[in-house]
Tab-separated table of C-alpha atoms in Angstrom:
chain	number	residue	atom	x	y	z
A	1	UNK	CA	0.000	0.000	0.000
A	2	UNK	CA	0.937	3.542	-0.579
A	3	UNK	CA	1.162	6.490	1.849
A	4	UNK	CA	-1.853	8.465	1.991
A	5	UNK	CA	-0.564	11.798	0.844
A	6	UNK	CA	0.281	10.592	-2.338
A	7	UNK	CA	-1.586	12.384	-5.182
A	8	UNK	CA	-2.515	9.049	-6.659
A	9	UNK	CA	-3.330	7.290	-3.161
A	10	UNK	CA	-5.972	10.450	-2.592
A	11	UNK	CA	-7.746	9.846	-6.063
A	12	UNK	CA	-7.781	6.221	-5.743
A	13	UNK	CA	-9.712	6.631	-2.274
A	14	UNK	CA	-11.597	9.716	-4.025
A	15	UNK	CA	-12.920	7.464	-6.635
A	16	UNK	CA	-13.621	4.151	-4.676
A	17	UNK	CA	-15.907	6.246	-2.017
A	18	UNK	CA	-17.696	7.808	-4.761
A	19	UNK	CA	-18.333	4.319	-6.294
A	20	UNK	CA	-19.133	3.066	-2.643
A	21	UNK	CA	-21.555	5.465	-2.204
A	22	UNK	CA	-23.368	4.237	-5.621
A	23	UNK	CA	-23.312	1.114	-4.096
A	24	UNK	CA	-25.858	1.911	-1.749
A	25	UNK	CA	-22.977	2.716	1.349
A	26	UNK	CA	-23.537	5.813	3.273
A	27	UNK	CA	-21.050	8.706	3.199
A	28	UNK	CA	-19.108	7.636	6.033
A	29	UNK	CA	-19.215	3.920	5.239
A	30	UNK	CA	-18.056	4.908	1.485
A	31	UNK	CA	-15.069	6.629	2.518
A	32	UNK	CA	-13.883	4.443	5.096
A	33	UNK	CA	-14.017	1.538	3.155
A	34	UNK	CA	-12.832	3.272	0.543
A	35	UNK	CA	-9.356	4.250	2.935
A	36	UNK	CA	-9.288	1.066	4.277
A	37	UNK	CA	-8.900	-0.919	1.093
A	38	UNK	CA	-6.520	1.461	-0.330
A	39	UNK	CA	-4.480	2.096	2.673
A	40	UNK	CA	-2.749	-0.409	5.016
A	41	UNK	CA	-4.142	0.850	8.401
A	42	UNK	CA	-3.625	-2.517	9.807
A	43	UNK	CA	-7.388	-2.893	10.577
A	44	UNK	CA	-9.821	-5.597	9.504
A	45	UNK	CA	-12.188	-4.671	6.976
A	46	UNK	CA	-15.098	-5.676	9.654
A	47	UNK	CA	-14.014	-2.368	11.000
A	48	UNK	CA	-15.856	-0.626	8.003
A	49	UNK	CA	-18.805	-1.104	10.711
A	50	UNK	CA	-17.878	1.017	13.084
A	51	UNK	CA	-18.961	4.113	10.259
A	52	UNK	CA	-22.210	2.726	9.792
A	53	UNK	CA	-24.034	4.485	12.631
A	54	UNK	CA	-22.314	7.704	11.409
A	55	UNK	CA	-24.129	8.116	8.252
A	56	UNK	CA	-26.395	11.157	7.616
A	57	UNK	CA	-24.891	13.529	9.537
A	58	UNK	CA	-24.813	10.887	12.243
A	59	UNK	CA	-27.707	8.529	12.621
A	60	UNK	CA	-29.754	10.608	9.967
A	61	UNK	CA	-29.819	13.466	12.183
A	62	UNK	CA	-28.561	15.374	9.483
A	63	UNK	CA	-25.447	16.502	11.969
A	64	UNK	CA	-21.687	16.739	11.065
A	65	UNK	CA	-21.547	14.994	7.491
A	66	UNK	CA	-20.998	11.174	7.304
A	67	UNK	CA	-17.844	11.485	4.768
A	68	UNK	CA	-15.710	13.625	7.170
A	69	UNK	CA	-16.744	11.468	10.468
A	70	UNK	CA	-15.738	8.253	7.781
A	71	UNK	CA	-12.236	10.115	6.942
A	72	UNK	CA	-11.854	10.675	10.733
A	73	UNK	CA	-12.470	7.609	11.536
A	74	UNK	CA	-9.371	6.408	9.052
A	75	UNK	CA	-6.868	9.056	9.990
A	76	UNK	CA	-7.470	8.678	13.756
């Protein structure tokens, strides 16, 4: 795996959440799986499920948006 502040490590994650999120994922779910896979984190991809209760601004409260809680959720 690459290190994330690559130019070509960003679009790769850019374009796999985007595709995740026409999947049916939510925004946070899209972008953490989307760092996950292209990033060695040295997590388990079952930890895509921690994001799930963050989409829609946070349990569809319409809060802080799903893709930045998903992207802090990878980075942290």
């Amino acid at each position: 795996m690459c290190a994330l502040n690559t130019e070509d490590a960003v679009e790769r994650v850019r374009l796999r959440a985007r595709k995740n999120f026409s999947r049916g994922y939510n925004c946070s779910e899209a972008v953490f799986e989307a760092v996950l896979s292209e990033m060695d984190l040295g997590l388990p991809h079952e930890a895509m499920r921690l994001a799930t209760g963050f989409g829609g601004g946070v349990g569809l409260f319409g809060g802080t948006c799903g893709a930045i809680t998903g992207a802090t959720l990878a980075v942290s």
